């Protein structure tokens, strides 16, 4: 397997683009990534597109707008891990020598599908009984509060940090800073969550160009190395007695660190799947950034803020940057690449050399058919 | 890249399973493929699931029923080429040495989504103006009749052959033979097509287990070699002046024959994408089984019937076996593997050593964002 590098990234600001089609929100992100990579569109040998709800031929629809046709285009769906799973397929194909230059995009338009249009099957008994995502994570939060003494204020401060970071990101959906009081007093969604504990709904697109390390040298003097690529499925929880340990992430992180020969202490910056405030805290622990029960302290000590030991979600994360499902995986990679290139502007993590992205999706309906992807990058 | 073999196949009879969920129709096909391969479910290192309209996490939903979790599961969508595109990703991963044993499944439930629930975007102007699939292929048929003197009777005889083959296939959705008169006199859909010129709507699932050639020897003495794997996108037509030449298939076939170092004359049996009667004739030519304008003669001479020189769609094809979109690609592979193993019963193509599958999807909306997959197999 050959070494693989990211040579270009691009995205559009996440927002609600009610009047635009999926193709219309997708192509500018792709164009930006191609221009950033300095490749000609004819150099792209294959494309992988992640979208959870985009409908048939999402990638073809987007790429047609730019005249990028004739190449193998493959659409990948893995719920929130859609474009990160697409990235893994692209990575395998380049590492294997099948292609030299591959485009990965993520695109999603939730303003069209929003409002619960997904059909429920009879095996979706949890959802039928009310166990939608905010309720599920709300119970995890309550359990964590019980087990580890987490306070509502500490939990709310995850959102404060997210918005503080997101306010510095031109591509974030919500660029306003919020106070602890605003988070605490926002409309209640599912105890202990108010609206600001939950990631917003929106539309977005992001794209990444990868190449074999050898080919990358033709296009850039600043390639970002893909240090590992892991996607797996499995249980969110280790069992009904430990609902605060996301097994799928713990297992994925172990595999990723082994594959990359990089440990959690070596990670300089991370984008993790903070769909809800509690999620970010659980992932600090699952990814090994701190021990079990220590997440709140890590946050309070400012260790996961820009300027801290291991800044998490400098982009604003899902809570502030937004979460157009299929676009999130590659958007995380966009942020980490910007950080490792030192081009993250006023949210730059100084001296970042190793970055990690973590995206996990699904997980309702039996708790055990989620997908989790972890990628690491280095310069 | 390592050599890759198919070691097990399975499917359920295509039908309308109105009372069953996607997961319920999917798992028996997977179970059959695993049993056929003689592997334990723990031997499966990754899974790829093709579905066009299955919704989020189709693969995870199906595999959970069999307790197959924890492995990387990736869902692939490419319209009619969904599970054949999934097969290609699995093939790359095994050929590259990432995994030794991988499961590929295709699953679709059209009885739930039937009736045109796909949202139209504003760029879908052709469909908005009535250019749905039967209309599109109807015009191709009319043009072919004009250019090459094809008669309505000859066109109808494609359906007669399909049902003659399908009647011998326990997994076919329609197992009734039909007469030329029945095809000609059926309800009109889009001139020159009657109902029997069009593939039916239905539900289905199919699955394939592949392994590296070395690993395959542990499980079977009759592996079926994957001779080539091609997926590409592009224009259905070469241009507005030649609407009877499917460019995407012509180009894909050229690549496939080169990759496999096998020519069209070497192909003993093929499953092609006969979504409409005219399609099968166009693909005879695009795949090089005969010259341009010669398809009707090839059919009339019985060359593409079981017993002829190059039997096409011995399974009954999409017209008789059915076309649950995402399940079709792997179902074609199921049939070719059965043929190459000599286990196709009373529809066996004698002495078949080389088989080809061809699946092409999309292609409305600009005519140029389709996907076409061609795979070849040999024993």
Coordinates of N, CA and C in Angstrom, one line a residue, chain A residues 60-237:
Chain A
X60 N -22.8 12.3 -9.1 CA -22.9 12.6 -10.5 C -23.6 13.9 -10.8
X61 N -24.6 14.2 -10.0 CA -25.4 15.4 -10.1 C -24.5 16.6 -9.8
X62 N -23.7 16.5 -8.8 CA -22.8 17.6 -8.5 C -21.7 17.8 -9.5
X63 N -21.1 16.7 -9.9 CA -19.9 16.8 -10.7 C -20.2 17.2 -12.2
X64 N -21.4 16.8 -12.6 CA -21.9 17.2 -13.9 C -21.9 18.8 -14.1
X65 N -22.1 19.5 -13.0 CA -22.1 21.0 -13.0 C -20.8 21.5 -13.4
X66 N -19.7 20.8 -13.1 CA -18.4 21.2 -13.5 C -17.8 20.5 -14.7
X67 N -18.7 19.7 -15.3 CA -18.2 19.0 -16.5 C -17.3 17.8 -16.1
X68 N -17.3 17.4 -14.9 CA -16.5 16.3 -14.5 C -17.3 15.0 -14.7
X69 N -17.2 14.4 -15.8 CA -17.9 13.2 -16.1 C -16.9 12.2 -16.8
X70 N -17.4 10.9 -16.9 CA -16.6 9.9 -17.6 C -15.7 9.1 -16.7
X71 N -15.5 9.6 -15.5 CA -14.7 8.9 -14.5 C -15.6 8.0 -13.6
X72 N -15.0 7.1 -12.9 CA -15.8 6.3 -12.0 C -16.2 7.2 -10.8
X73 N -17.5 7.3 -10.6 CA -18.1 8.0 -9.5 C -18.9 7.0 -8.6
X74 N -18.6 7.0 -7.3 CA -19.2 6.1 -6.4 C -19.8 6.9 -5.3
X75 N -21.1 6.7 -5.0 CA -21.8 7.3 -3.9 C -21.8 6.4 -2.7
X76 N -21.4 7.0 -1.5 CA -21.3 6.2 -0.3 C -22.2 6.8 0.7
X77 N -22.9 5.9 1.4 CA -23.8 6.3 2.5 C -23.5 5.6 3.8
X78 N -23.2 6.3 4.8 CA -23.0 5.7 6.1 C -23.5 6.7 7.2
X79 N -24.7 7.2 7.0 CA -25.3 8.2 7.9 C -24.3 9.3 8.1
X80 N -24.1 9.7 9.4 CA -23.2 10.8 9.7 C -21.7 10.6 9.2
X81 N -21.4 9.3 9.0 CA -20.1 9.0 8.5 C -20.0 8.8 7.0
X82 N -20.9 9.4 6.3 CA -21.0 9.1 4.8 C -19.7 9.6 4.1
X83 N -19.4 10.9 4.2 CA -18.2 11.3 3.4 C -16.9 10.9 4.0
X84 N -16.9 10.6 5.3 CA -15.7 10.0 5.9 C -15.5 8.6 5.4
X85 N -16.6 7.9 5.2 CA -16.5 6.5 4.7 C -16.1 6.6 3.2
X86 N -16.6 7.6 2.5 CA -16.2 7.8 1.1 C -14.7 8.1 1.0
X87 N -14.3 8.9 2.0 CA -12.8 9.2 2.0 C -12.0 7.9 2.2
X88 N -12.5 7.0 3.0 CA -11.8 5.7 3.2 C -11.7 4.9 1.9
X89 N -12.8 4.8 1.2 CA -12.8 4.1 -0.1 C -11.8 4.7 -1.1
X90 N -11.8 6.0 -1.1 CA -10.8 6.7 -2.0 C -9.4 6.5 -1.5
X91 N -9.2 6.5 -0.2 CA -7.9 6.2 0.3 C -7.4 4.8 -0.1
X92 N -8.3 3.8 0.1 CA -7.9 2.5 -0.3 C -7.5 2.4 -1.7
X93 N -8.3 3.0 -2.6 CA -8.1 2.9 -4.0 C -6.7 3.6 -4.4
X94 N -6.4 4.7 -3.8 CA -5.1 5.4 -4.1 C -4.0 4.6 -3.5
X95 N -4.1 4.2 -2.3 CA -3.1 3.4 -1.6 C -2.8 2.1 -2.4
X96 N -3.8 1.6 -2.9 CA -3.6 0.3 -3.7 C -3.0 0.5 -5.1
X97 N -2.9 1.8 -5.5 CA -2.4 2.0 -6.8 C -3.4 2.0 -8.0
X98 N -4.7 1.9 -7.6 CA -5.7 1.9 -8.7 C -5.8 3.2 -9.3
X99 N -5.7 4.3 -8.5 CA -5.8 5.7 -9.0 C -4.7 6.5 -8.4
X100 N -4.3 7.6 -9.1 CA -3.3 8.5 -8.5 C -3.9 9.7 -7.8
X101 N -5.0 10.2 -8.4 CA -5.6 11.4 -7.9 C -7.1 11.2 -7.8
X102 N -7.7 11.4 -6.7 CA -9.1 11.1 -6.4 C -9.7 12.2 -5.7
X103 N -11.0 12.5 -6.1 CA -11.8 13.6 -5.4 C -12.7 12.9 -4.4
X104 N -12.9 13.5 -3.2 CA -13.9 13.0 -2.3 C -14.7 14.2 -2.0
X105 N -16.0 14.1 -2.0 CA -16.9 15.1 -1.6 C -18.0 14.7 -0.7
X106 N -18.5 15.6 0.1 CA -19.6 15.3 0.9 C -20.7 16.4 0.7
X107 N -21.9 16.0 0.6 CA -22.9 17.0 0.3 C -24.3 16.6 0.9
X108 N -25.0 17.6 1.4 CA -26.2 17.3 2.0 C -27.2 18.5 2.0
X109 N -28.4 18.2 1.8 CA -29.4 19.3 1.8 C -30.5 18.9 2.8
X110 N -30.4 19.3 4.0 CA -31.4 18.9 5.0 C -32.6 19.8 5.0
X111 N -32.5 21.0 4.4 CA -33.7 21.8 4.4 C -34.8 21.3 3.5
X112 N -34.4 20.3 2.6 CA -35.4 19.7 1.8 C -36.0 18.5 2.5
X113 N -35.2 17.7 3.1 CA -35.6 16.5 3.8 C -36.0 16.7 5.2
X114 N -35.7 17.8 5.8 CA -35.9 18.0 7.2 C -37.4 17.8 7.6
X115 N -37.5 17.4 8.9 CA -38.9 17.3 9.4 C -39.3 15.8 9.5
X116 N -38.3 14.9 9.4 CA -38.7 13.5 9.7 C -39.4 12.8 8.5
X117 N -38.8 12.9 7.3 CA -39.5 12.2 6.2 C -39.0 10.8 6.0
X118 N -38.0 10.4 6.8 CA -37.5 9.0 6.7 C -38.5 8.0 7.1
X119 N -38.8 7.0 6.3 CA -39.8 6.1 6.7 C -39.3 5.2 7.8
X120 N -40.1 4.9 8.8 CA -39.7 4.0 9.9 C -40.1 2.6 9.5
X121 N -39.2 1.7 9.8 CA -39.5 0.3 9.6 C -40.0 -0.3 11.0
X122 N -40.6 -1.5 10.9 CA -41.1 -2.0 12.2 C -40.0 -2.3 13.2
X123 N -38.8 -2.6 12.7 CA -37.7 -2.9 13.6 C -37.2 -1.6 14.3
X124 N -37.6 -0.4 13.9 CA -37.2 0.8 14.5 C -38.0 1.1 15.7
X125 N -38.1 0.1 16.6 CA -39.0 0.2 17.7 C -38.6 1.3 18.7
X126 N -37.3 1.6 18.8 CA -36.9 2.6 19.8 C -37.4 4.0 19.3
X127 N -37.2 4.3 18.0 CA -37.7 5.6 17.5 C -39.2 5.7 17.6
X128 N -39.8 4.6 17.3 CA -41.3 4.6 17.4 C -41.8 4.9 18.8
X129 N -40.9 4.6 19.8 CA -41.3 4.9 21.2 C -40.7 6.2 21.7
X130 N -40.1 7.0 20.8 CA -39.7 8.3 21.2 C -38.2 8.4 21.4
X131 N -37.4 7.4 21.2 CA -36.0 7.4 21.4 C -35.3 8.0 20.2
X132 N -35.6 9.2 19.9 CA -34.8 9.9 18.8 C -33.5 10.4 19.3
X133 N -32.6 10.9 18.5 CA -31.3 11.2 18.8 C -31.2 12.1 20.1
X134 N -31.9 13.2 20.2 CA -31.7 14.1 21.3 C -32.1 13.3 22.6
X135 N -33.1 12.5 22.6 CA -33.5 11.7 23.7 C -32.5 10.7 24.1
X136 N -31.9 10.1 23.1 CA -30.9 9.1 23.4 C -29.6 9.7 24.0
X137 N -29.2 10.8 23.5 CA -28.0 11.4 24.0 C -28.3 12.1 25.4
X138 N -29.6 12.6 25.5 CA -30.0 13.2 26.8 C -29.9 12.2 27.9
X139 N -30.3 10.9 27.6 CA -30.2 9.9 28.7 C -28.7 9.6 29.0
X140 N -27.9 9.6 28.0 CA -26.5 9.3 28.2 C -25.9 10.5 29.1
X141 N -26.3 11.7 28.8 CA -25.9 12.8 29.6 C -26.3 12.7 31.0
X142 N -27.6 12.3 31.2 CA -28.1 12.2 32.6 C -27.3 11.1 33.3
X143 N -27.0 10.0 32.6 CA -26.2 8.9 33.3 C -24.8 9.4 33.6
X144 N -24.2 10.1 32.7 CA -22.9 10.6 33.0 C -22.9 11.6 34.2
X145 N -23.9 12.4 34.2 CA -24.0 13.4 35.4 C -24.1 12.6 36.7
X146 N -24.9 11.5 36.6 CA -25.1 10.7 37.8 C -23.8 10.0 38.2
X147 N -23.1 9.5 37.2 CA -21.9 8.6 37.5 C -20.7 9.5 37.9
X148 N -20.5 10.6 37.2 CA -19.3 11.4 37.4 C -19.4 12.8 37.9
X149 N -20.6 13.1 38.3 CA -20.8 14.4 38.9 C -20.8 15.6 38.0
X150 N -20.9 15.3 36.7 CA -21.0 16.4 35.7 C -22.2 17.3 36.0
X151 N -21.9 18.6 36.0 CA -23.0 19.6 36.3 C -23.6 20.1 34.9
X152 N -24.8 20.6 35.0 CA -25.5 21.2 33.9 C -24.6 22.3 33.3
X153 N -24.0 23.1 34.2 CA -23.2 24.2 33.8 C -22.0 23.7 33.0
X154 N -21.3 22.7 33.5 CA -20.2 22.1 32.8 C -20.6 21.6 31.4
X155 N -21.7 20.9 31.3 CA -22.2 20.4 30.1 C -22.5 21.6 29.1
X156 N -23.1 22.6 29.6 CA -23.4 23.8 28.7 C -22.2 24.5 28.2
X157 N -21.1 24.4 29.0 CA -19.9 25.1 28.6 C -19.2 24.4 27.3
X158 N -19.6 23.2 27.0 CA -19.2 22.6 25.7 C -19.7 23.5 24.6
X159 N -20.9 23.9 24.7 CA -21.5 24.7 23.6 C -20.9 26.1 23.6
X160 N -20.6 26.6 24.7 CA -19.9 27.9 24.8 C -18.6 27.9 24.0
X161 N -17.8 26.8 24.3 CA -16.5 26.7 23.6 C -16.7 26.5 22.1
X162 N -17.7 25.7 21.8 CA -17.9 25.4 20.3 C -18.2 26.7 19.6
X163 N -19.1 27.6 20.2 CA -19.4 28.8 19.5 C -18.2 29.8 19.5
X164 N -17.4 29.7 20.6 CA -16.3 30.6 20.7 C -15.3 30.3 19.5
X165 N -15.2 29.0 19.2 CA -14.3 28.6 18.1 C -15.0 28.9 16.8
X166 N -16.3 28.6 16.7 CA -17.0 28.7 15.4 C -17.1 30.2 15.0
X167 N -17.1 31.1 16.0 CA -17.2 32.5 15.6 C -16.0 33.0 14.8
X168 N -14.9 32.2 14.9 CA -13.7 32.5 14.1 C -13.7 31.8 12.8
X169 N -14.7 31.1 12.4 CA -14.7 30.3 11.2 C -15.7 30.8 10.2
X170 N -15.2 31.3 9.1 CA -16.1 31.9 8.1 C -17.1 30.8 7.5
X171 N -16.7 29.6 7.6 CA -17.6 28.5 7.0 C -18.6 28.0 8.0
X172 N -18.6 28.5 9.2 CA -19.5 28.0 10.2 C -20.9 28.5 10.0
X173 N -21.9 27.7 10.3 CA -23.3 28.0 10.2 C -23.7 29.1 11.2
X174 N -23.2 28.9 12.4 CA -23.5 29.9 13.5 C -22.2 30.5 14.0
X175 N -22.0 31.8 13.7 CA -20.8 32.4 14.0 C -20.9 33.4 15.2
X176 N -22.0 33.2 16.0 CA -22.2 34.0 17.2 C -21.6 33.3 18.4
X177 N -20.9 34.1 19.3 CA -20.5 33.5 20.6 C -21.8 33.4 21.4
X178 N -21.8 32.5 22.4 CA -23.0 32.4 23.3 C -22.4 32.3 24.7
X179 N -23.2 32.8 25.6 CA -22.8 32.8 27.0 C -23.4 31.5 27.7
X180 N -22.8 31.2 28.8 CA -23.3 30.0 29.6 C -24.8 30.2 29.9
X181 N -25.2 31.4 30.2 CA -26.6 31.7 30.5 C -27.5 31.5 29.3
X182 N -27.0 31.9 28.2 CA -27.8 31.7 26.9 C -28.0 30.2 26.6
X183 N -27.0 29.4 26.8 CA -27.1 28.0 26.6 C -28.1 27.4 27.6
X184 N -27.9 27.8 28.9 CA -28.8 27.2 29.9 C -30.2 27.6 29.8
X185 N -30.5 28.8 29.3 CA -31.8 29.3 29.2 C -32.5 29.1 27.9
X186 N -31.8 28.5 26.9 CA -32.5 28.3 25.6 C -33.6 27.3 25.8
X187 N -34.4 27.3 24.7 CA -35.6 26.4 24.7 C -35.2 24.9 25.0
X188 N -35.9 24.3 25.9 CA -35.6 22.9 26.2 C -35.9 21.9 25.1
X189 N -35.0 21.0 24.8 CA -35.3 20.0 23.8 C -35.5 18.6 24.4
X190 N -34.5 18.1 25.2 CA -34.6 16.9 25.8 C -33.7 16.9 27.0
X191 N -34.3 16.9 28.2 CA -33.5 17.1 29.4 C -32.2 16.2 29.4
X192 N -31.1 16.7 29.7 CA -30.7 18.1 30.1 C -30.4 19.1 29.0
X193 N -30.8 18.8 27.8 CA -30.4 19.6 26.6 C -31.4 20.7 26.4
X194 N -30.8 21.9 26.2 CA -31.6 23.0 25.5 C -31.2 23.0 24.1
X195 N -31.8 23.9 23.3 CA -31.5 24.0 21.9 C -30.0 24.1 21.6
X196 N -29.3 24.8 22.4 CA -27.9 25.1 22.1 C -27.0 23.9 22.5
X197 N -27.5 22.9 23.1 CA -26.8 21.6 23.3 C -26.8 20.7 22.1
X198 N -27.6 21.1 21.1 CA -27.9 20.2 20.0 C -27.3 20.8 18.7
X199 N -26.7 20.0 17.8 CA -26.2 20.6 16.6 C -27.4 21.0 15.7
X200 N -27.2 22.1 14.9 CA -28.3 22.5 14.1 C -28.5 21.7 12.8
X201 N -29.6 21.9 12.2 CA -29.9 21.3 10.9 C -29.5 22.3 9.8
X202 N -29.0 21.8 8.7 CA -28.6 22.8 7.6 C -28.1 22.0 6.4
X203 N -27.7 22.8 5.4 CA -27.2 22.3 4.2 C -25.7 22.6 4.1
X204 N -25.0 21.8 3.3 CA -23.5 22.1 3.2 C -22.9 21.1 2.2
X205 N -21.6 21.5 1.9 CA -20.8 20.7 1.0 C -19.3 20.9 1.3
X206 N -18.5 19.9 1.1 CA -17.1 20.0 1.4 C -16.4 19.0 0.5
X207 N -15.2 19.2 0.2 CA -14.5 18.3 -0.7 C -13.0 18.3 -0.5
X208 N -12.4 17.2 -0.9 CA -11.0 17.0 -0.6 C -10.4 16.3 -1.8
X209 N -9.2 16.7 -2.2 CA -8.5 16.0 -3.3 C -7.3 15.2 -2.7
X210 N -7.2 13.9 -2.9 CA -6.1 13.1 -2.4 C -5.3 12.6 -3.6
X211 N -4.0 12.3 -3.3 CA -3.2 11.7 -4.3 C -2.1 10.8 -3.7
X212 N -1.6 10.0 -4.4 CA -0.4 9.2 -3.9 C 0.7 10.2 -3.5
X213 N 1.4 9.8 -2.5 CA 2.5 10.8 -2.0 C 3.4 11.2 -3.2
X214 N 3.7 10.2 -4.0 CA 4.6 10.5 -5.1 C 4.0 11.5 -6.1
X215 N 2.7 11.3 -6.5 CA 2.0 12.2 -7.4 C 1.8 13.5 -6.7
X216 N 1.6 13.5 -5.4 CA 1.3 14.8 -4.7 C 2.4 15.8 -4.9
X217 N 3.6 15.3 -5.0 CA 4.8 16.3 -5.2 C 4.7 17.1 -6.4
X218 N 3.9 16.6 -7.4 CA 3.8 17.4 -8.7 C 2.9 18.6 -8.4
X219 N 2.1 18.5 -7.4 CA 1.1 19.6 -7.3 C 1.3 20.5 -6.1
X220 N 2.0 20.0 -5.1 CA 2.1 20.8 -3.9 C 3.4 20.5 -3.1
X221 N 3.9 21.5 -2.4 CA 5.1 21.3 -1.6 C 4.6 21.1 -0.1
X222 N 3.3 21.2 0.1 CA 2.8 21.0 1.4 C 1.7 19.9 1.5
X223 N 2.0 18.7 1.1 CA 1.0 17.7 1.2 C 0.8 17.3 2.7
X224 N -0.4 16.9 2.9 CA -0.8 16.5 4.3 C -1.0 15.0 4.2
X225 N -0.2 14.3 5.0 CA -0.1 12.8 4.9 C -1.4 12.2 5.6
X226 N -1.9 11.2 5.0 CA -3.0 10.4 5.7 C -2.3 9.4 6.5
X227 N -2.3 9.5 7.8 CA -1.6 8.6 8.7 C -2.4 7.3 9.0
X228 N -3.7 7.4 8.9 CA -4.5 6.2 9.1 C -5.9 6.4 8.7
X229 N -6.6 5.4 8.3 CA -8.0 5.5 7.9 C -8.7 4.3 8.4
X230 N -9.7 4.5 9.3 CA -10.4 3.4 9.9 C -11.9 3.7 9.8
X231 N -12.7 2.7 9.4 CA -14.1 2.8 9.5 C -14.6 1.5 10.0
X232 N -15.4 1.5 11.0 CA -16.0 0.3 11.5 C -17.4 0.5 11.9
X233 N -18.1 -0.6 12.2 CA -19.4 -0.6 12.7 C -19.5 -1.2 14.0
X234 N -20.6 -1.1 14.7 CA -20.7 -1.8 16.0 C -21.6 -1.1 16.9
X235 N -21.5 -1.5 18.2 CA -22.4 -1.0 19.2 C -21.9 0.4 19.6
X236 N -22.9 1.3 19.8 CA -22.5 2.6 20.5 C -22.1 2.3 21.9
X237 N -22.8 1.5 22.6 CA -22.5 1.2 24.0 C -21.8 -0.1 24.1

